[in-house]
Each structure stands twice: as C-alpha cells, then as structure tokens.
Amino acid sequence: MTCKTYTILAAGGSAALLIGAYLFQFAGYPPCQMCYWQRWPHFAAVAIGAIALYFGAKALTWLGALAAATTSGIGIYHTGVERGWWEGPTSCTGGGDLLSGDLLSTDGPRLVMCDQVSWEFLTLSMASWNAIFSAVLMVLWIKAALSAR
C-alpha cells in the first residue's frame, strides 16, 4: 500500500473512533475526564492526516503515529485506573474530594467517575478498546511513514 492509503486508513480510523465515542455519548454513556483526554490525540491525528494528504507532507505521518501512541497510552492508563492497578486523578476517581455538597444533587451536572466502567465488551472497557485500536492506528501511521521513503 502507499503512504496515502495508510494515511487515509489511520486518520479515518481516528475519525471513526471519535464518531463511535460521540455515538456512545449520545446513547447515554457520558464520558469521564480521562475519556476526553483520549479524544484530543484523535482530533490531532485527523487534522494531521488531512494536512498530510492535502499538502503531501509525508513527514507529518510520524506526528500521526505519535498522536495514536499518545491516545493508546492514555487508554492503557485509564484501563489501569478502572481496574485498580494504579491511582487515577483525584478529580474523577472514587477517592476524589469533589464528591461532596452540590455535586451529588440531581439538579446539577453529573460527575462521571474515571475508575468506573460504564460499558464493556468481551470484558474490555471502552478505554481498553481505544488503547487496542489506537495501537493498530499507530502501526498504520508508522507504515505510512516508512512507505513515504
């Protein structure tokens, strides 16, 4: 395959994961703080892909690989927080100090906890699936970069 094909697949994969995340959100699975962190590198990867394709800047494919690696790493970190392997941010985990007062009222915004799994498939959470799919996208970005030579 060509650099262009790999770039389309990789950037398109990030776009598909973002669409999936928003569909889950629309279906009633609001994201936690760490879920949002996982989205930003996907947005970057889509933009990098568009710029690389439009301007023919094949060197940008390494940045796409970095973006995919970043979101995969955040997904691994989030999975560890969900499974209790390590501590997560105090602002969105069970030990957080923000769980008092008005935050528990039903009138205000809902605080989504980062250490709680809201959906899983084959015993893997959305964060775990993001880590896996993003690692695959990273490989596609690397293949794009290597095929650009």
PDB file of C-alpha atoms in Angstrom:
ATOM      1  CA  MET A   1       0.000   0.000   0.000  1.00  0.00           C
ATOM      2  CA  THR A   2       1.030   3.583  -0.481  1.00  0.00           C
ATOM      3  CA  CYS A   3       1.721   6.282   2.088  1.00  0.00           C
ATOM      4  CA  LYS A   4      -1.525   7.972   1.053  1.00  0.00           C
ATOM      5  CA  THR A   5      -3.563   4.803   1.624  1.00  0.00           C
ATOM      6  CA  TYR A   6      -2.046   4.197   5.072  1.00  0.00           C
ATOM      7  CA  THR A   7      -2.616   7.841   5.995  1.00  0.00           C
ATOM      8  CA  ILE A   8      -6.267   7.667   4.942  1.00  0.00           C
ATOM      9  CA  LEU A   9      -6.768   4.462   6.940  1.00  0.00           C
ATOM     10  CA  ALA A  10      -5.037   5.815  10.037  1.00  0.00           C
ATOM     11  CA  ALA A  11      -6.693   9.241  10.060  1.00  0.00           C
ATOM     12  CA  GLY A  12     -10.014   7.656   9.098  1.00  0.00           C
ATOM     13  CA  GLY A  13      -9.629   5.206  11.966  1.00  0.00           C
ATOM     14  CA  SER A  14      -9.230   8.069  14.417  1.00  0.00           C
ATOM     15  CA  ALA A  15     -12.290   9.761  12.916  1.00  0.00           C
ATOM     16  CA  ALA A  16     -14.248   6.501  13.270  1.00  0.00           C
ATOM     17  CA  LEU A  17     -13.220   6.155  16.920  1.00  0.00           C
ATOM     18  CA  LEU A  18     -14.312   9.730  17.592  1.00  0.00           C
ATOM     19  CA  ILE A  19     -17.652   9.115  15.892  1.00  0.00           C
ATOM     20  CA  GLY A  20     -18.068   5.967  17.987  1.00  0.00           C
ATOM     21  CA  ALA A  21     -17.283   7.877  21.179  1.00  0.00           C
ATOM     22  CA  TYR A  22     -19.871  10.526  20.350  1.00  0.00           C
ATOM     23  CA  LEU A  23     -22.444   7.869  19.465  1.00  0.00           C
ATOM     24  CA  PHE A  24     -21.888   6.224  22.849  1.00  0.00           C
ATOM     25  CA  GLN A  25     -22.228   9.627  24.489  1.00  0.00           C
ATOM     26  CA  PHE A  26     -25.478  10.255  22.584  1.00  0.00           C
ATOM     27  CA  ALA A  27     -26.725   6.797  23.660  1.00  0.00           C
ATOM     28  CA  GLY A  28     -26.400   7.733  27.328  1.00  0.00           C
ATOM     29  CA  TYR A  29     -22.788   6.913  28.213  1.00  0.00           C
ATOM     30  CA  PRO A  30     -21.345  10.287  29.209  1.00  0.00           C
ATOM     31  CA  PRO A  31     -17.535  10.480  29.106  1.00  0.00           C
ATOM     32  CA  CYS A  32     -15.329  10.992  32.111  1.00  0.00           C
ATOM     33  CA  GLN A  33     -12.394  13.386  32.238  1.00  0.00           C
ATOM     34  CA  MET A  34      -9.939  10.733  31.022  1.00  0.00           C
ATOM     35  CA  CYS A  35     -12.256   9.816  28.139  1.00  0.00           C
ATOM     36  CA  TYR A  36     -11.964  13.395  26.961  1.00  0.00           C
ATOM     37  CA  TRP A  37      -8.166  13.155  27.260  1.00  0.00           C
ATOM     38  CA  GLN A  38      -8.267  10.182  24.887  1.00  0.00           C
ATOM     39  CA  ARG A  39     -10.210  12.152  22.278  1.00  0.00           C
ATOM     40  CA  TRP A  40      -7.741  15.019  21.825  1.00  0.00           C
ATOM     41  CA  PRO A  41      -4.975  12.964  20.166  1.00  0.00           C
ATOM     42  CA  HIS A  42      -7.587  11.505  17.794  1.00  0.00           C
ATOM     43  CA  PHE A  43      -8.610  15.032  16.783  1.00  0.00           C
ATOM     44  CA  ALA A  44      -4.924  15.793  16.216  1.00  0.00           C
ATOM     45  CA  ALA A  45      -4.485  12.628  14.136  1.00  0.00           C
ATOM     46  CA  VAL A  46      -7.433  13.523  11.908  1.00  0.00           C
ATOM     47  CA  ALA A  47      -6.031  17.031  11.389  1.00  0.00           C
ATOM     48  CA  ILE A  48      -2.538  15.688  10.743  1.00  0.00           C
ATOM     49  CA  GLY A  49      -3.917  13.244   8.211  1.00  0.00           C
ATOM     50  CA  ALA A  50      -5.874  15.962   6.406  1.00  0.00           C
ATOM     51  CA  ILE A  51      -2.856  18.267   6.282  1.00  0.00           C
ATOM     52  CA  ALA A  52      -0.530  15.462   5.179  1.00  0.00           C
ATOM     53  CA  LEU A  53      -2.898  14.446   2.388  1.00  0.00           C
ATOM     54  CA  TYR A  54      -3.663  17.973   1.212  1.00  0.00           C
ATOM     55  CA  PHE A  55      -0.089  19.261   1.201  1.00  0.00           C
ATOM     56  CA  GLY A  56       1.650  15.952   0.520  1.00  0.00           C
ATOM     57  CA  ALA A  57       3.620  16.396   3.740  1.00  0.00           C
ATOM     58  CA  LYS A  58       4.567  12.782   4.287  1.00  0.00           C
ATOM     59  CA  ALA A  59       6.858  13.678   7.188  1.00  0.00           C
ATOM     60  CA  LEU A  60       3.741  14.501   9.222  1.00  0.00           C
ATOM     61  CA  THR A  61       2.917  10.800   9.365  1.00  0.00           C
ATOM     62  CA  TRP A  62       5.361  10.489  12.270  1.00  0.00           C
ATOM     63  CA  LEU A  63       3.253  13.025  14.160  1.00  0.00           C
ATOM     64  CA  GLY A  64       0.192  10.923  13.388  1.00  0.00           C
ATOM     65  CA  ALA A  65       1.977   7.927  14.894  1.00  0.00           C
ATOM     66  CA  LEU A  66       2.786   9.984  17.978  1.00  0.00           C
ATOM     67  CA  ALA A  67      -0.851  11.069  18.327  1.00  0.00           C
ATOM     68  CA  ALA A  68      -2.057   7.457  18.053  1.00  0.00           C
ATOM     69  CA  ALA A  69       0.588   6.295  20.546  1.00  0.00           C
ATOM     70  CA  THR A  70      -0.471   9.057  22.939  1.00  0.00           C
ATOM     71  CA  THR A  71      -4.152   8.130  22.938  1.00  0.00           C
ATOM     72  CA  SER A  72      -3.249   4.439  23.220  1.00  0.00           C
ATOM     73  CA  GLY A  73      -1.086   5.234  26.242  1.00  0.00           C
ATOM     74  CA  ILE A  74      -3.862   7.259  27.847  1.00  0.00           C
ATOM     75  CA  GLY A  75      -6.226   4.348  27.172  1.00  0.00           C
ATOM     76  CA  ILE A  76      -3.822   1.962  28.935  1.00  0.00           C
ATOM     77  CA  TYR A  77      -3.537   4.374  31.864  1.00  0.00           C
ATOM     78  CA  HIS A  78      -7.334   4.728  32.009  1.00  0.00           C
ATOM     79  CA  THR A  79      -7.753   0.938  31.898  1.00  0.00           C
ATOM     80  CA  GLY A  80      -5.361   0.612  34.836  1.00  0.00           C
ATOM     81  CA  VAL A  81      -7.350   3.183  36.794  1.00  0.00           C
ATOM     82  CA  GLU A  82     -10.593   1.336  36.025  1.00  0.00           C
ATOM     83  CA  ARG A  83      -9.128  -1.980  37.142  1.00  0.00           C
ATOM     84  CA  GLY A  84      -7.497  -0.541  40.255  1.00  0.00           C
ATOM     85  CA  TRP A  85      -3.939  -1.240  39.080  1.00  0.00           C
ATOM     86  CA  TRP A  86      -2.901   2.312  39.943  1.00  0.00           C
ATOM     87  CA  GLU A  87      -4.318   5.586  41.188  1.00  0.00           C
ATOM     88  CA  GLY A  88      -6.145   7.918  38.862  1.00  0.00           C
ATOM     89  CA  PRO A  89      -6.735  11.651  39.025  1.00  0.00           C
ATOM     90  CA  THR A  90      -8.396  12.588  42.304  1.00  0.00           C
ATOM     91  CA  SER A  91     -10.801  14.840  40.441  1.00  0.00           C
ATOM     92  CA  CYS A  92     -12.611  11.884  38.848  1.00  0.00           C
ATOM     93  CA  THR A  93     -11.930   8.768  40.906  1.00  0.00           C
ATOM     94  CA  GLY A  94     -13.639   7.272  43.937  1.00  0.00           C
ATOM     95  CA  GLY A  95     -11.246   8.949  46.344  1.00  0.00           C
ATOM     96  CA  GLY A  96     -11.825  12.410  44.884  1.00  0.00           C
ATOM     97  CA  ASP A  97     -12.531  15.363  47.134  1.00  0.00           C
ATOM     98  CA  LEU A  98     -15.186  16.716  44.789  1.00  0.00           C
ATOM     99  CA  LEU A  99     -17.861  14.238  45.875  1.00  0.00           C
ATOM    100  CA  SER A 100     -19.493  16.422  48.451  1.00  0.00           C
ATOM    101  CA  GLY A 101     -22.123  19.104  48.510  1.00  0.00           C
ATOM    102  CA  ASP A 102     -23.909  20.172  45.376  1.00  0.00           C
ATOM    103  CA  LEU A 103     -22.177  17.707  43.062  1.00  0.00           C
ATOM    104  CA  LEU A 104     -24.358  14.921  44.378  1.00  0.00           C
ATOM    105  CA  SER A 105     -27.594  16.741  43.662  1.00  0.00           C
ATOM    106  CA  THR A 106     -29.712  15.508  40.796  1.00  0.00           C
ATOM    107  CA  ASP A 107     -30.257  19.046  39.522  1.00  0.00           C
ATOM    108  CA  GLY A 108     -26.677  19.780  38.515  1.00  0.00           C
ATOM    109  CA  PRO A 109     -24.229  18.204  36.087  1.00  0.00           C
ATOM    110  CA  ARG A 110     -23.414  14.542  36.503  1.00  0.00           C
ATOM    111  CA  LEU A 111     -19.862  13.715  37.609  1.00  0.00           C
ATOM    112  CA  VAL A 112     -18.662  10.670  35.689  1.00  0.00           C
ATOM    113  CA  MET A 113     -16.063   8.693  37.591  1.00  0.00           C
ATOM    114  CA  CYS A 114     -12.889   7.642  35.747  1.00  0.00           C
ATOM    115  CA  ASP A 115     -12.487   4.480  37.836  1.00  0.00           C
ATOM    116  CA  GLN A 116     -15.923   3.097  36.969  1.00  0.00           C
ATOM    117  CA  VAL A 117     -16.535   1.058  33.815  1.00  0.00           C
ATOM    118  CA  SER A 118     -19.779   2.201  32.214  1.00  0.00           C
ATOM    119  CA  TRP A 119     -19.665  -0.215  29.243  1.00  0.00           C
ATOM    120  CA  GLU A 120     -17.624  -3.249  28.311  1.00  0.00           C
ATOM    121  CA  PHE A 121     -17.437  -5.862  25.578  1.00  0.00           C
ATOM    122  CA  LEU A 122     -15.540  -9.143  25.966  1.00  0.00           C
ATOM    123  CA  THR A 123     -14.508  -7.920  29.441  1.00  0.00           C
ATOM    124  CA  LEU A 124     -12.750  -4.864  27.960  1.00  0.00           C
ATOM    125  CA  SER A 125     -13.914  -1.317  28.643  1.00  0.00           C
ATOM    126  CA  MET A 126     -14.144   1.490  26.116  1.00  0.00           C
ATOM    127  CA  ALA A 127     -10.762   2.749  27.354  1.00  0.00           C
ATOM    128  CA  SER A 128      -9.241  -0.690  26.721  1.00  0.00           C
ATOM    129  CA  TRP A 129     -10.705  -0.881  23.236  1.00  0.00           C
ATOM    130  CA  ASN A 130      -9.431   2.609  22.491  1.00  0.00           C
ATOM    131  CA  ALA A 131      -5.937   1.538  23.579  1.00  0.00           C
ATOM    132  CA  ILE A 132      -6.032  -1.511  21.298  1.00  0.00           C
ATOM    133  CA  PHE A 133      -7.490   0.221  18.234  1.00  0.00           C
ATOM    134  CA  SER A 134      -5.190   3.208  18.698  1.00  0.00           C
ATOM    135  CA  ALA A 135      -2.151   0.902  18.808  1.00  0.00           C
ATOM    136  CA  VAL A 136      -3.288  -0.539  15.478  1.00  0.00           C
ATOM    137  CA  LEU A 137      -3.658   3.002  14.124  1.00  0.00           C
ATOM    138  CA  MET A 138      -0.148   3.789  15.342  1.00  0.00           C
ATOM    139  CA  VAL A 139       1.149   0.851  13.272  1.00  0.00           C
ATOM    140  CA  LEU A 140      -0.711   2.203  10.232  1.00  0.00           C
ATOM    141  CA  TRP A 141       0.867   5.635  10.760  1.00  0.00           C
ATOM    142  CA  ILE A 142       4.308   4.054  11.041  1.00  0.00           C
ATOM    143  CA  LYS A 143       3.689   2.087   7.848  1.00  0.00           C
ATOM    144  CA  ALA A 144       2.667   5.343   6.167  1.00  0.00           C
ATOM    145  CA  ALA A 145       5.881   6.996   7.330  1.00  0.00           C
ATOM    146  CA  LEU A 146       8.055   4.100   6.224  1.00  0.00           C
ATOM    147  CA  SER A 147       6.349   3.819   2.838  1.00  0.00           C
ATOM    148  CA  ALA A 148       6.955   7.526   2.216  1.00  0.00           C
ATOM    149  CA  ARG A 149      10.674   6.924   1.720  1.00  0.00           C
TER     150      ARG A 149
END
